[in-house]
C-alpha atoms as one frame of an Amber mdcrd trajectory, in Angstrom:
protein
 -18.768  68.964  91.262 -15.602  67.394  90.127 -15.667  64.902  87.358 -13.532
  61.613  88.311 -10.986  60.182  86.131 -13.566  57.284  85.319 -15.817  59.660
  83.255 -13.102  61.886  82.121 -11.602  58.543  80.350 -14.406  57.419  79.094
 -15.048  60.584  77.419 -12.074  60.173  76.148 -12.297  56.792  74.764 -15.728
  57.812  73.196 -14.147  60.547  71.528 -11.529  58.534  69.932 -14.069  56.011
  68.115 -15.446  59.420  66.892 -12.465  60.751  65.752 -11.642  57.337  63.609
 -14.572  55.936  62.376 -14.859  53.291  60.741 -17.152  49.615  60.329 -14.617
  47.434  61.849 -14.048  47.377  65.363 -11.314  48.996  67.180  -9.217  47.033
  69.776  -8.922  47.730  73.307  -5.323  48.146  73.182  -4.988  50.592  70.023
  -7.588  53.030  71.971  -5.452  52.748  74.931  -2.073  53.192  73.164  -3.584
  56.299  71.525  -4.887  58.164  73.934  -1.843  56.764  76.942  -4.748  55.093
  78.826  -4.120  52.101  80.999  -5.850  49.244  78.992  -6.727  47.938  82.434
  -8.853  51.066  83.357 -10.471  51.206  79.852 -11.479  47.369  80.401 -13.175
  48.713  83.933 -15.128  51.910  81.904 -16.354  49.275  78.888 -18.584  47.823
  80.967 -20.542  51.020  82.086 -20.995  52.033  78.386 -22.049  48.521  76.822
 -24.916  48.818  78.981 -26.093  51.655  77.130 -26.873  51.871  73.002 -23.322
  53.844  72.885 -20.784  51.041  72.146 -21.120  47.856  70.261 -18.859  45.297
  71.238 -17.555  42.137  69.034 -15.496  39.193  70.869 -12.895  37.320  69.360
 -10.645  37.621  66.198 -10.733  41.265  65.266 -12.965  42.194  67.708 -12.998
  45.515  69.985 -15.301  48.218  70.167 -17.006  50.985  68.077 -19.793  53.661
  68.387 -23.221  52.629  68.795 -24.250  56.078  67.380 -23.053  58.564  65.489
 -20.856  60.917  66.980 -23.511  63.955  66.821 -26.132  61.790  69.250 -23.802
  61.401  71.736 -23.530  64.209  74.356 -21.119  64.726  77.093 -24.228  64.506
  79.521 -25.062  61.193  78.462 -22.030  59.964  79.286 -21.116  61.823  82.406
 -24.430  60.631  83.981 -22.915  56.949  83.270 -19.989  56.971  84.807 -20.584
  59.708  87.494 -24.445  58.871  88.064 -26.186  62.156  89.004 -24.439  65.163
  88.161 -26.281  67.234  91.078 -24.010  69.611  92.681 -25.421  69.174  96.049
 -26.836  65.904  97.262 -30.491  67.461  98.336 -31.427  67.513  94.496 -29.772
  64.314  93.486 -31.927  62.320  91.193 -33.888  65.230  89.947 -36.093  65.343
  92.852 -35.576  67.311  95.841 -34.424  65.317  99.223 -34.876  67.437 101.971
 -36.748  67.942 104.618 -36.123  71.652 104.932 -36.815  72.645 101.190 -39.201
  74.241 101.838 -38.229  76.745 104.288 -34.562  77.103 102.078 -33.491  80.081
 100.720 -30.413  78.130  98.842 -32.195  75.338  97.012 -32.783  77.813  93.819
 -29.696  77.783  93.763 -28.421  74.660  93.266 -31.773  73.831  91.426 -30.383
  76.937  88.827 -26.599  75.452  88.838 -28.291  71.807  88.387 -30.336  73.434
  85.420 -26.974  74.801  84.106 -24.889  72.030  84.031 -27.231  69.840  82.671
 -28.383  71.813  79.839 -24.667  72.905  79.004 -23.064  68.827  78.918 -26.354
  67.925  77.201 -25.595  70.405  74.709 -22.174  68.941  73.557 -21.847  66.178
  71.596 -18.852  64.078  70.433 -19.205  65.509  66.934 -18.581  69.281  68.750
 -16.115  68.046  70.309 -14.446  67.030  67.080 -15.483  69.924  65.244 -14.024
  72.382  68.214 -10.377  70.496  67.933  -7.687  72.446  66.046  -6.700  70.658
  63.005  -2.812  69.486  62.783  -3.179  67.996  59.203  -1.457  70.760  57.829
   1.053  70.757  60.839   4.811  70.082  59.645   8.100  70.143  61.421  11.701
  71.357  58.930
């Protein structure tokens, strides 16, 4: 499984509304500028994620985005399965069900039913606010 730049960056966006929260809404461009996204590709990601309760969106004068939930209800998972769809590491058990004609004769399927279990459980496990509590702090960081 490889994660595409699509979900990496959206991660990535998400994790920057964590990191400054606040009640007014955060442009497009200041999440791009701070995390050296294209502002284009962030405009192609917003759409996958305003589907979804994660992002609230405001138009117009001092508009832009912020977090439609806190940042500890958020987990990777979630927002892998958004922009990458299934996270199934082989296509037979995409979808949660298995799609093969052969499954039951094969001696691999536990396998990748096991690594699906795996990877699920682990990204669901994670949330934005882990993510922010795992970073190492540079507050304290100064340069003579």
């Amino acid at each position: 499984m490889k994660i595409s730049t699509k979900g990496r960056y959206a991660l990535r966006m998400l994790i920057d509304l964590a990191t400054h929260p606040t009640d007014e809404f955060v442009a497009l461009k200041t999440i791009a500028e701070r995390q050296e996204i294209s502002k284009k590709y962030l405009e192609q990601i917003v759409p996958i994620l305003n589907r979804t309760d994660l992002l609230i969106t405001n138009r117009g004068f001092q508009g832009g985005y912020r977090l439609g939930r806190s940042a500890d209800k958020i987990s990777v998972g979630e927002i892998l399965r958004l922009t990458e769809g299934d996270l199934a590491p082989v296509a037979c058990i995409s979808g949660g069900t298995v799609n093969c004609d052969r499954s039951i004769d094969c001696p691999t399927l536990p396998i990748w039913q096991g690594l699906d279990k795996v990877i699920n459980e682990y990204l669901d496990g994670i949330t934005l606010q882990d993510i922010i509590d795992q970073a190492p702090d540079h507050s304290n960081d100064y340069v003579i």
